[in-house]
PDB file of C-alpha atoms in Angstrom:
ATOM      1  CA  UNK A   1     -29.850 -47.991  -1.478  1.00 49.00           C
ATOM      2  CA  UNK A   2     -32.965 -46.390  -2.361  1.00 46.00           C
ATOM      3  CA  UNK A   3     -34.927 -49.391  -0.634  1.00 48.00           C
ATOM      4  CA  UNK A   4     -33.260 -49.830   2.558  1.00 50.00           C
ATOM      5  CA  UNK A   5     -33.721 -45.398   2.646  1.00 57.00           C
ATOM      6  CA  UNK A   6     -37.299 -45.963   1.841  1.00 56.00           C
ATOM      7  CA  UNK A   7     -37.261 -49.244   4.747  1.00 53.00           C
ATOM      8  CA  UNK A   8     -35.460 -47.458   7.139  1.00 55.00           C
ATOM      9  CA  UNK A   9     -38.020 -44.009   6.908  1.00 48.00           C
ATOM     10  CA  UNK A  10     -40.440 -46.452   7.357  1.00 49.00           C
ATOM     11  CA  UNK A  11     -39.224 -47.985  10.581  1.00 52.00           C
ATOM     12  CA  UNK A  12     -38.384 -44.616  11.442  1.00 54.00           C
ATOM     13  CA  UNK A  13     -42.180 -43.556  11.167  1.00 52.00           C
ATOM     14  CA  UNK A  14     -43.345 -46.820  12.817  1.00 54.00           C
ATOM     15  CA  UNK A  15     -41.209 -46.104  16.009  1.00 56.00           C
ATOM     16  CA  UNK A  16     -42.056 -42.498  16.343  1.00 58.00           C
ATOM     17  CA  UNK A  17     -45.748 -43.337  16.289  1.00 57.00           C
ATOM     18  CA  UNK A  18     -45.269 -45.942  18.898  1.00 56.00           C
ATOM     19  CA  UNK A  19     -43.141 -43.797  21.226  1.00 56.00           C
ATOM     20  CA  UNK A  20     -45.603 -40.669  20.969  1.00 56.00           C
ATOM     21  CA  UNK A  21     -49.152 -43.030  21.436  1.00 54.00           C
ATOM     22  CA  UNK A  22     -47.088 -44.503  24.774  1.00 54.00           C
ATOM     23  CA  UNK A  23     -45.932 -40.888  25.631  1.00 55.00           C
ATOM     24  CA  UNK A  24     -49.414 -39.793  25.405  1.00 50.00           C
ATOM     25  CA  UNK A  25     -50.665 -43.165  27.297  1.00 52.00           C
ATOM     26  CA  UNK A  26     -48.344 -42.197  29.978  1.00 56.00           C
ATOM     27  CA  UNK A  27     -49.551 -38.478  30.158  1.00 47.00           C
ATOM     28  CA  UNK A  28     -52.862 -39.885  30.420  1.00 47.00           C
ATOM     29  CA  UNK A  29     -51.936 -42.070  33.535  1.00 46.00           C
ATOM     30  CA  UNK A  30     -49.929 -39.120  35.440  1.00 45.00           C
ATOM     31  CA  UNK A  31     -53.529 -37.254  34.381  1.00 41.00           C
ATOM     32  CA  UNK A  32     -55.571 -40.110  35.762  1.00 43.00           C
ATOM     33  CA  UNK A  33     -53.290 -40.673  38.718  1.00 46.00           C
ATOM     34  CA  UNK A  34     -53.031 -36.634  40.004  1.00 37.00           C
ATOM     35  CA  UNK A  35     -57.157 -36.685  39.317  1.00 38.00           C
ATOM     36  CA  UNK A  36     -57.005 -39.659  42.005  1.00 41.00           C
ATOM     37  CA  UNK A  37     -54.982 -38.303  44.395  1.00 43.00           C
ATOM     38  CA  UNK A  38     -56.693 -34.918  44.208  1.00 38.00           C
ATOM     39  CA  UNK A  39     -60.290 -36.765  45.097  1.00 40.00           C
ATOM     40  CA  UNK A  40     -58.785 -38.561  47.650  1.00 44.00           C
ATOM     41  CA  UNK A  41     -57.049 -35.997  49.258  1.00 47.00           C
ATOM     42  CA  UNK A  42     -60.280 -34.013  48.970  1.00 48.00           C
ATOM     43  CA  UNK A  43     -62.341 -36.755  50.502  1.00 49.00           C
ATOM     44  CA  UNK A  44     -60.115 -36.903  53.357  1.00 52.00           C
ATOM     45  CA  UNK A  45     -60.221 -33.332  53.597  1.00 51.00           C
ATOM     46  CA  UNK A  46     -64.268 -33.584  53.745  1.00 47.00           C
ATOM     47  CA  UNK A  47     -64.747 -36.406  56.068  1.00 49.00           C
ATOM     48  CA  UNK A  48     -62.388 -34.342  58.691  1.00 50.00           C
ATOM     49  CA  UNK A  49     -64.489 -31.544  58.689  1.00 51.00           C
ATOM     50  CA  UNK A  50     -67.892 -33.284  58.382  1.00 46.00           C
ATOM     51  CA  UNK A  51     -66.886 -35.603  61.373  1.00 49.00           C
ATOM     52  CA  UNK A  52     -65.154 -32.625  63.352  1.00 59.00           C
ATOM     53  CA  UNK A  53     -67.960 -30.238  62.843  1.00 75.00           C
ATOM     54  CA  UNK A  54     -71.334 -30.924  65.072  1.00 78.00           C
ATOM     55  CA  UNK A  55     -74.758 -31.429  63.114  1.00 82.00           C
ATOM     56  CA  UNK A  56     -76.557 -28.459  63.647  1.00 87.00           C
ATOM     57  CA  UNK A  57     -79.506 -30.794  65.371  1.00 87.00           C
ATOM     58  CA  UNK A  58     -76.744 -31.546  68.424  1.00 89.00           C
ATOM     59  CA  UNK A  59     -76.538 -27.504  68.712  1.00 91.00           C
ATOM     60  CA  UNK A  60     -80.002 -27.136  68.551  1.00 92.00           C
ATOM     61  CA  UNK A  61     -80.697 -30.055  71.277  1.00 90.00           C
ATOM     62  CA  UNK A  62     -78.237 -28.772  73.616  1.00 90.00           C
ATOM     63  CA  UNK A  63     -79.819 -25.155  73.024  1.00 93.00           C
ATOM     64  CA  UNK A  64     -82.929 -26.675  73.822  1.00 91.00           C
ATOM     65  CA  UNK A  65     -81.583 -28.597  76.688  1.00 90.00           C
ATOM     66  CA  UNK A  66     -80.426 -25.621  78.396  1.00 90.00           C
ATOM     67  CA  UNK A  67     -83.782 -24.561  79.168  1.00 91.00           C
ATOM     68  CA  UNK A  68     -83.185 -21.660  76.698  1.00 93.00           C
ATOM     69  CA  UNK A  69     -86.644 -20.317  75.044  1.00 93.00           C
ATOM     70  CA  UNK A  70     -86.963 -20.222  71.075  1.00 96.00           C
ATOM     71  CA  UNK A  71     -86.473 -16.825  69.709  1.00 96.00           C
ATOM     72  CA  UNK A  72     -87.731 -16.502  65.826  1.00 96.00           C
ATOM     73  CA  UNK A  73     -85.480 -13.128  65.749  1.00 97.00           C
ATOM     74  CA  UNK A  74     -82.313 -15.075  65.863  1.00 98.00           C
ATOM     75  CA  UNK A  75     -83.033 -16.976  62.687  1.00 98.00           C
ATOM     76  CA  UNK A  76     -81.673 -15.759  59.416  1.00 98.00           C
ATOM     77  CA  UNK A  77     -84.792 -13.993  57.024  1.00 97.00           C
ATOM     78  CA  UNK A  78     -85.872 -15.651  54.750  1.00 97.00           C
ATOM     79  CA  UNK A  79     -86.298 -12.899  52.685  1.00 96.00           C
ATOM     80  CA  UNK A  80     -82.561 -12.537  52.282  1.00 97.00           C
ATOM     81  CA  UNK A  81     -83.005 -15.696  50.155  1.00 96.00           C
ATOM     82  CA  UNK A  82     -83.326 -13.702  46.904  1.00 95.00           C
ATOM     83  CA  UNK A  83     -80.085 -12.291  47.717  1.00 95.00           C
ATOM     84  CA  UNK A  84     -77.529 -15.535  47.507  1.00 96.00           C
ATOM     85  CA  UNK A  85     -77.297 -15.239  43.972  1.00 93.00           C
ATOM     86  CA  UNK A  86     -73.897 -16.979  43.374  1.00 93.00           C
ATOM     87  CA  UNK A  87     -73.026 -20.990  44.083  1.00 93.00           C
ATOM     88  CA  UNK A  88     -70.421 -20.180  47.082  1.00 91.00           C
ATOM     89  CA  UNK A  89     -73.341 -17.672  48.994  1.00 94.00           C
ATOM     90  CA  UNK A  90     -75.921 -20.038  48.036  1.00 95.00           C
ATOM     91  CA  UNK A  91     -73.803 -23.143  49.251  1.00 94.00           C
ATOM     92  CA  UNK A  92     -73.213 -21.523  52.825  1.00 95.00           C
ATOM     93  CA  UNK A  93     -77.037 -20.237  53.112  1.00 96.00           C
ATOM     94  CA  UNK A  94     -78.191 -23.918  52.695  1.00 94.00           C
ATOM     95  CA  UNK A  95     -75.650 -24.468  55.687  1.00 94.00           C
ATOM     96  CA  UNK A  96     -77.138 -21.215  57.569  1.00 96.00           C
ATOM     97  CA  UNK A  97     -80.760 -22.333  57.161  1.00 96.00           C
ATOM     98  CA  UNK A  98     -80.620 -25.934  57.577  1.00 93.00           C
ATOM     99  CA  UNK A  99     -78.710 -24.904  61.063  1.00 95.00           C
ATOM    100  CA  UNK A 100     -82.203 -22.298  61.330  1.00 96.00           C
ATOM    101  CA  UNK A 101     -84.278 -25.216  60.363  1.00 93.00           C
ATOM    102  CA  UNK A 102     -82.816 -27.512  63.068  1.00 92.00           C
ATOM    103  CA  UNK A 103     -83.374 -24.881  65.736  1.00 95.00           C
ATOM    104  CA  UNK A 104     -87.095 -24.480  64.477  1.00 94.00           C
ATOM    105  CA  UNK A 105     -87.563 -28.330  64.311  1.00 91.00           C
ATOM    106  CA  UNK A 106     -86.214 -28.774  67.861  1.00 91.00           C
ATOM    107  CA  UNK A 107     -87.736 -26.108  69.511  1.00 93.00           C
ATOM    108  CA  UNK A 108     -91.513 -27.405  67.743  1.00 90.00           C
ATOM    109  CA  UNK A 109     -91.634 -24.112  66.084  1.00 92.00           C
ATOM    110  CA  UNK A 110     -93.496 -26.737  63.567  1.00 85.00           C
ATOM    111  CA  UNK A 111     -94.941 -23.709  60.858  1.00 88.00           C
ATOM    112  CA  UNK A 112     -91.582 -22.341  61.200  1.00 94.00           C
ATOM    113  CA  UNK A 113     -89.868 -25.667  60.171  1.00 89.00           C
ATOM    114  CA  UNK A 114     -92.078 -25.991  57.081  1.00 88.00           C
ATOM    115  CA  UNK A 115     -91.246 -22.334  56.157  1.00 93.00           C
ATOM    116  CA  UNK A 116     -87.393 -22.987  56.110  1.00 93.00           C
ATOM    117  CA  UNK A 117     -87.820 -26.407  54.971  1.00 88.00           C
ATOM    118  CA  UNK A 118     -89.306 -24.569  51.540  1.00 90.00           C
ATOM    119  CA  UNK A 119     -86.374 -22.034  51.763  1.00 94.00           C
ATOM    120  CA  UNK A 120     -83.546 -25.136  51.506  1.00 91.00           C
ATOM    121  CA  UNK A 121     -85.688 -27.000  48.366  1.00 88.00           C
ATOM    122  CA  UNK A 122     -85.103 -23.666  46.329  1.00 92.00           C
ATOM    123  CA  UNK A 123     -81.187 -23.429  47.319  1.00 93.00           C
ATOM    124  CA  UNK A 124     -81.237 -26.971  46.812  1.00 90.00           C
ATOM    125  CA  UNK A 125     -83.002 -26.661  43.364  1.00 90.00           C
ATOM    126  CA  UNK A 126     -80.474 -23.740  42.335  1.00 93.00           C
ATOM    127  CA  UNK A 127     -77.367 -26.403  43.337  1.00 92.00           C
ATOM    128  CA  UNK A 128     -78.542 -28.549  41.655  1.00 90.00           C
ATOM    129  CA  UNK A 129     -79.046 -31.444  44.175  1.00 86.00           C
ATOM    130  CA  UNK A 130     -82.709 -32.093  43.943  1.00 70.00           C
ATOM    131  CA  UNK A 131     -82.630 -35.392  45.248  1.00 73.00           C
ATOM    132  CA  UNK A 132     -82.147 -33.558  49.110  1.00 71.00           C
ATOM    133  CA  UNK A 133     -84.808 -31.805  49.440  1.00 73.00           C
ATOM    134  CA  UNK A 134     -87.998 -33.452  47.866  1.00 74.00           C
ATOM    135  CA  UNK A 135     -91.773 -32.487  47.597  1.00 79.00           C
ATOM    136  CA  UNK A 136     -92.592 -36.253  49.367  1.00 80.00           C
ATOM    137  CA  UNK A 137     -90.267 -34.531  52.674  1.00 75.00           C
ATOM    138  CA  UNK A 138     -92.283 -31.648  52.656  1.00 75.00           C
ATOM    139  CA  UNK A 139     -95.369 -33.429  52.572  1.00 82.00           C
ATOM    140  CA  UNK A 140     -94.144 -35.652  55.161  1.00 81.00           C
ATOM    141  CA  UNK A 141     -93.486 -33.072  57.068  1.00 76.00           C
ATOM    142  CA  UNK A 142     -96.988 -31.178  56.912  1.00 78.00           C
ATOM    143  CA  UNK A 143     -98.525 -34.370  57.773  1.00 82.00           C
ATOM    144  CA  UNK A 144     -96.895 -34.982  60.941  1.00 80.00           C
ATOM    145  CA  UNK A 145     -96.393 -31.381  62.385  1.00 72.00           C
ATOM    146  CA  UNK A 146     -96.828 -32.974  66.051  1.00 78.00           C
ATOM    147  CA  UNK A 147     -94.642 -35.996  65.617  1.00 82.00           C
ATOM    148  CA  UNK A 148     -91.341 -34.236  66.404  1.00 78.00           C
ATOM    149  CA  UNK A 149     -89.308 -37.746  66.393  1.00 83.00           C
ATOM    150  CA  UNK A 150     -90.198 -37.773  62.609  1.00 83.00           C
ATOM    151  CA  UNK A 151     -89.431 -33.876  62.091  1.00 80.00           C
ATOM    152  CA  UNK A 152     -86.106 -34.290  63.476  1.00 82.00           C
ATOM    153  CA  UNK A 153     -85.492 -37.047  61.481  1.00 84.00           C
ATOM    154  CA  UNK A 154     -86.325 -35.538  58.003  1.00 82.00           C
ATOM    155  CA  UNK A 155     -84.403 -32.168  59.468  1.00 83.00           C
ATOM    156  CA  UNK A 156     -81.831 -34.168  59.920  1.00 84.00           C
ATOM    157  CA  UNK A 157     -81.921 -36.038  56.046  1.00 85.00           C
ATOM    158  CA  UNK A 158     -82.141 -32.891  54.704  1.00 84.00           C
ATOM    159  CA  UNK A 159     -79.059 -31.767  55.924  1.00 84.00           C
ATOM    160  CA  UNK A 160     -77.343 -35.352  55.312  1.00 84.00           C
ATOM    161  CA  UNK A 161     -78.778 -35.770  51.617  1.00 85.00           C
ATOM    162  CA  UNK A 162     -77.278 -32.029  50.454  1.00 86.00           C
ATOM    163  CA  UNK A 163     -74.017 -32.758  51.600  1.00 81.00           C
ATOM    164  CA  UNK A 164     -73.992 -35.823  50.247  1.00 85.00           C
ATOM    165  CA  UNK A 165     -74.934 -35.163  46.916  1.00 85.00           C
ATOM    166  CA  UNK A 166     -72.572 -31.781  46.874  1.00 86.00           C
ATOM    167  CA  UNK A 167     -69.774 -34.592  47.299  1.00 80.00           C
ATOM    168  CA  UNK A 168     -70.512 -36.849  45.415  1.00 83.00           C
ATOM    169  CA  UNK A 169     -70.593 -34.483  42.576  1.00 81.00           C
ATOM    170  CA  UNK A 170     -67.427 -33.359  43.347  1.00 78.00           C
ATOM    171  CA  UNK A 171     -68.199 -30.360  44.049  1.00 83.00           C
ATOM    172  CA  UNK A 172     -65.825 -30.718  47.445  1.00 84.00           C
ATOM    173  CA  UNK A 173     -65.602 -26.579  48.219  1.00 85.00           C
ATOM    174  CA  UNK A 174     -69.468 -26.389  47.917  1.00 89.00           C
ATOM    175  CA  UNK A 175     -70.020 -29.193  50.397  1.00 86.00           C
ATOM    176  CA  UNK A 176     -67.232 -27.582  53.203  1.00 86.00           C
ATOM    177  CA  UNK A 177     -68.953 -24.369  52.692  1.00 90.00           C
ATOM    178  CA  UNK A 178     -72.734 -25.612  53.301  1.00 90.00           C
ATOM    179  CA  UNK A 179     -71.283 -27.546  56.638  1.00 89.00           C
ATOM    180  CA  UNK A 180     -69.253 -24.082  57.757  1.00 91.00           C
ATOM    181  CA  UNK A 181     -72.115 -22.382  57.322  1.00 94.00           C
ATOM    182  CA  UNK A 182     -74.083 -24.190  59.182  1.00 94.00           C
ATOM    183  CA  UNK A 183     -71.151 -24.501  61.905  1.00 94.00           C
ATOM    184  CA  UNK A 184     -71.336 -20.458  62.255  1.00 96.00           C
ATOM    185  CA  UNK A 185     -75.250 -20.456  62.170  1.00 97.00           C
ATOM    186  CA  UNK A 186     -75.270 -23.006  64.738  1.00 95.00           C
ATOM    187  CA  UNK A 187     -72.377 -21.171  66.922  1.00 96.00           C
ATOM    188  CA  UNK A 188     -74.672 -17.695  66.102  1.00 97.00           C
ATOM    189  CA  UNK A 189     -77.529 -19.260  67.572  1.00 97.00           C
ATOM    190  CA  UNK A 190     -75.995 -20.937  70.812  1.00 96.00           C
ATOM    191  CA  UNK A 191     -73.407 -17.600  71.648  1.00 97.00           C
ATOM    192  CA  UNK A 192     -77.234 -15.588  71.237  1.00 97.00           C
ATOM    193  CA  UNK A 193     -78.775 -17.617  73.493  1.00 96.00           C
ATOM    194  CA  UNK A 194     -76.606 -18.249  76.223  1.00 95.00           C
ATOM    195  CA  UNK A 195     -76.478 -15.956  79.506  1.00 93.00           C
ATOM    196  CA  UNK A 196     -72.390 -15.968  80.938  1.00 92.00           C
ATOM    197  CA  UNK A 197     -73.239 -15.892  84.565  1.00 90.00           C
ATOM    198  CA  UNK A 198     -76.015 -18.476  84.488  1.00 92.00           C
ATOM    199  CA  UNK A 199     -75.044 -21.098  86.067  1.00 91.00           C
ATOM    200  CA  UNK A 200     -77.608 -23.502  84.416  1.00 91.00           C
ATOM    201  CA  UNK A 201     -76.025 -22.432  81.424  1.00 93.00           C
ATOM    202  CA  UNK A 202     -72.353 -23.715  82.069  1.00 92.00           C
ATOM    203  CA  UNK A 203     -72.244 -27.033  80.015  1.00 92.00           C
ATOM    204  CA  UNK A 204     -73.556 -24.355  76.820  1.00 93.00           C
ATOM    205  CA  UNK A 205     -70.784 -22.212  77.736  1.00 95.00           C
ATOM    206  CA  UNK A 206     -68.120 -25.202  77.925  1.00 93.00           C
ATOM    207  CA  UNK A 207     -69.592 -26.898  74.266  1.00 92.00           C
ATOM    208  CA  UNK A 208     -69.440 -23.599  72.799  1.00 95.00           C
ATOM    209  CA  UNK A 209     -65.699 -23.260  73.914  1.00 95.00           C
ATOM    210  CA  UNK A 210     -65.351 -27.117  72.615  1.00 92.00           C
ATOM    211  CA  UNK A 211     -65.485 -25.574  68.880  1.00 93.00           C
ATOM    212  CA  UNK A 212     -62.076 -24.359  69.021  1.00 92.00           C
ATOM    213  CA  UNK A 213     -61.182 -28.109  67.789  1.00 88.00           C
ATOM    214  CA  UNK A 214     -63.752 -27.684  65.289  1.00 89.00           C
ATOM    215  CA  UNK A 215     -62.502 -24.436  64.064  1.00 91.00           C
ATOM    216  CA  UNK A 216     -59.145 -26.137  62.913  1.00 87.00           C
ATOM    217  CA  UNK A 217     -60.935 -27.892  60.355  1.00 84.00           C
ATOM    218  CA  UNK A 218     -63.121 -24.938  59.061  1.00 87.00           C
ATOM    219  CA  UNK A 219     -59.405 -22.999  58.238  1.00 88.00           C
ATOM    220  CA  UNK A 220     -57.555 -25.971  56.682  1.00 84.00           C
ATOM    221  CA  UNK A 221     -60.964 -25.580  54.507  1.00 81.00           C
ATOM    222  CA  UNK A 222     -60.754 -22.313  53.783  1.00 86.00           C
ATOM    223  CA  UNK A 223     -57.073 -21.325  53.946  1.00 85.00           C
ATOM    224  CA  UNK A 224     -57.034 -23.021  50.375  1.00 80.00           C
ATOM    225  CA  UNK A 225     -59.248 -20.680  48.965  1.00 81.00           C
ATOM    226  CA  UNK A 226     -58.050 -17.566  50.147  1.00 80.00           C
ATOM    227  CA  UNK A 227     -58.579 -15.984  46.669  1.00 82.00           C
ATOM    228  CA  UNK A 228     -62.090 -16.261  46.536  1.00 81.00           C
ATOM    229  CA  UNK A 229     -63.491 -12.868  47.596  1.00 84.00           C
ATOM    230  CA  UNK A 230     -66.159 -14.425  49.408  1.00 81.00           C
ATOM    231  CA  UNK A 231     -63.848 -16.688  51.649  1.00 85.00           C
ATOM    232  CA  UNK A 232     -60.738 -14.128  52.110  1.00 89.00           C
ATOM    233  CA  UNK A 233     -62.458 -12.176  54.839  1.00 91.00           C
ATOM    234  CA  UNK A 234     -64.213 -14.997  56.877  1.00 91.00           C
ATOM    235  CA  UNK A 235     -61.117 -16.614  56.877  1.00 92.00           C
ATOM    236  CA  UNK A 236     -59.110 -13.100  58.414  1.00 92.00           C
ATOM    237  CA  UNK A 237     -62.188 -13.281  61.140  1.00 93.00           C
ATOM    238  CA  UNK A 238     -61.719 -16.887  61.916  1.00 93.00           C
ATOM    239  CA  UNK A 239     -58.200 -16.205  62.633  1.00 94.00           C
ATOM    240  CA  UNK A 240     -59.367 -13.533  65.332  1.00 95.00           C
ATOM    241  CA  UNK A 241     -61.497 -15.779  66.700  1.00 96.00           C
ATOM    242  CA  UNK A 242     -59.173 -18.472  67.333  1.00 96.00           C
ATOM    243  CA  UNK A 243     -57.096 -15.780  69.300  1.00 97.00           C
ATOM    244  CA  UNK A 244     -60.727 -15.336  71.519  1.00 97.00           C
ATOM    245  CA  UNK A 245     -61.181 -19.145  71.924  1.00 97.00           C
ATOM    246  CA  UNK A 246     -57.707 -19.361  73.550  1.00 96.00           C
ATOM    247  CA  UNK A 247     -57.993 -16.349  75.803  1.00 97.00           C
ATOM    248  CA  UNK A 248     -61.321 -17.600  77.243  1.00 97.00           C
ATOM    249  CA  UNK A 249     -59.685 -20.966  78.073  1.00 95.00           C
ATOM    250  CA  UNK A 250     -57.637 -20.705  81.275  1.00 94.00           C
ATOM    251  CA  UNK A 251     -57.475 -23.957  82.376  1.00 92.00           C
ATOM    252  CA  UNK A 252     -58.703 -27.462  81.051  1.00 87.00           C
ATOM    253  CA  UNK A 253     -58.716 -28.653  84.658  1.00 88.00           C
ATOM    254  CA  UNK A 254     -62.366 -29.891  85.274  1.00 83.00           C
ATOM    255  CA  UNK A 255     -61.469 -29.887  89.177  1.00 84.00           C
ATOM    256  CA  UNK A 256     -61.155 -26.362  89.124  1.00 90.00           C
ATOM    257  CA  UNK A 257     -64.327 -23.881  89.846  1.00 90.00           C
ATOM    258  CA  UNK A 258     -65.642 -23.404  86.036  1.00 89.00           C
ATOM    259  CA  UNK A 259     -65.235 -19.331  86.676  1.00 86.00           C
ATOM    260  CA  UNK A 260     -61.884 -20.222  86.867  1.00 91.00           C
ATOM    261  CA  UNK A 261     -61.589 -21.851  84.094  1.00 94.00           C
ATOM    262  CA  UNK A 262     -63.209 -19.591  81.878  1.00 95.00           C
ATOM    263  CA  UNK A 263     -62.169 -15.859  81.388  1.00 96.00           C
ATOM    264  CA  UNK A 264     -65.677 -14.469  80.863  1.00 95.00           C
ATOM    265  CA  UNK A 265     -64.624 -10.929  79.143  1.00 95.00           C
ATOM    266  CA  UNK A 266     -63.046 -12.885  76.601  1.00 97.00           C
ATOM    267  CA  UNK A 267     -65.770 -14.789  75.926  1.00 97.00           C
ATOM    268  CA  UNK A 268     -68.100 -12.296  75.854  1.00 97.00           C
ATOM    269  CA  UNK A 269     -65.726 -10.384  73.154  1.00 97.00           C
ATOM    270  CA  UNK A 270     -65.700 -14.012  71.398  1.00 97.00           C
ATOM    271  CA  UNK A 271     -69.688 -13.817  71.351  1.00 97.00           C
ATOM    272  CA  UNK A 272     -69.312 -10.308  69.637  1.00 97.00           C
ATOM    273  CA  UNK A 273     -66.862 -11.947  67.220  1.00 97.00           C
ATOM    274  CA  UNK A 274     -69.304 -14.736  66.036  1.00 97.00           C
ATOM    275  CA  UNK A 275     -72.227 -12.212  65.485  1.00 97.00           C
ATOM    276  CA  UNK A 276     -69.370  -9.699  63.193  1.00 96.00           C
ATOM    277  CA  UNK A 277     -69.296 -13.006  61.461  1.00 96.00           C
ATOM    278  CA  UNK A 278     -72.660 -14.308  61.069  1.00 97.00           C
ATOM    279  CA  UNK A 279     -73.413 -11.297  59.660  1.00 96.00           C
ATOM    280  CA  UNK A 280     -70.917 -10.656  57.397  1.00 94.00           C
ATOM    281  CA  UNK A 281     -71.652 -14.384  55.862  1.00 94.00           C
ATOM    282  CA  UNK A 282     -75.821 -14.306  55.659  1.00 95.00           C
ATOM    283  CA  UNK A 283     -75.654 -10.162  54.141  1.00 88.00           C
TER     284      UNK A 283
END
């Protein structure tokens, strides 16, 4: 009796070892498995908003396009720089001035360029993604101040590489934060410039209205992080400027007159909106 107790304890033993290694095999799959969905669901999340939002080069072109001149006093200090001392602040200034430096670029505001090309290596640097914003670029880029085919091109790297790298680390919050910032930057910078009643200035006026798609994708971003103190009150403006995007749309009809398309007092408030932003998100 004593040897089949002894047997049977042992068999015992054996089987609870075998069922608590597969119970923790299995916990480590459901662990493995949420950890995969959670990526992909965040890489879906990211290539929405980075194919939704424009580059801020395409802003700055059609800025440029408009006939608009450069003005310096639009473009976020970089003084302020000292200031962005957490990752989420420091995440969205790379977006503001990499918008700032693709105004600059564009416009062949070529010192300017090098200045905020500096400014986005050191918020690089303090991210952590090194590889965006290297010493060969700004080289590059002193070398060939007049060659503004190349300076758009490294501009436009730049702003590739950090988002890039910001995903790839996983770091999938970061990486919507630098594109909305540069999305608001680039908004800033094209509601400044344009003139309502100038009629050279009507295609501006309709791309600008154009970001109400784009704005769906900035709060699906940041509805999720409602928490953060930084985000809460960006998102509560967002939602007010949705309500401004749809008042200044009457119609969608491109056979009607443009004016009566567009309700101009509501843009105008809409302008006022996306500087009470702006500055709320470089201070």
């Amino acid at each position: 009796m004593r040897k089949i107790s002894v047997v049977g304890l042992l068999l015992f033993l054996f089987a609870s070892c075998s069922w608590n290694s597969a119970g923790k095999k299995e916990k480590e799959i459901q662990s493995e498995n949420l950890e995969y969905q959670l990526m992909a669901e965040n890489t879906s999340k990211m290539k929405k908003i980075f194919f939704v939002l424009p580059s801020p080069i395409e802003t700055s072109l059609l800025i440029n396009k408009s006939g608009i001149v450069f003005q310096k006093d639009l473009l976020n200090s970089t003084e302020k720089l000292v200031g962005y001392s957490t990752s989420t602040s420091r995440a969205i200034a790379l977006g503001i001035y990499c918008a700032d430096l693709s105004y600059s670029g564009i416009n062949e505001q070529f010192q300017t360029s090098i200045e905020y090309l500096n400014v986005t290596r050191n918020l690089a640097e303090s991210l952590g993604i090194l590889r965006a914003v290297d010493p060969k670029k700004i080289k590059l880029l002193e070398d060939n101040l007049t060659n503004k085919e190349l300076v758009i091109d490294v501009i436009s790297e730049v702003y590739m590489e950090s988002h890039e790298q910001l995903r790839e680390q996983d770091r999938y919050l970061l990486a919507s934060l630098m594109l909305i910032g540069g999305w608001v930057e680039s908004l800033y910078l094209a509601t400044q410039s344009v003139k309502p009643n100038e009629v050279s200035h009507q295609i501006l006026i309709e791309r600008i209205l154009d970001q109400q798609l784009s704005l769906e994708s900035v709060k699906s971003v940041l509805s999720e992080n409602q928490s953060n103190p930084v985000i809460q009150p960006i998102y509560k403006d967002l939602l007010d400027l949705e309500r401004l995007f749809k008042k200044s749309i009457i119609s969608k009809n491109n056979e009607m007159d443009f004016y009566g398309r567009v309700n101009l007092e509501a843009f105008e408030q809409l302008i006022l909106k996306v500087n009470a932003i702006r500055d709320y998100i470089v201070d």
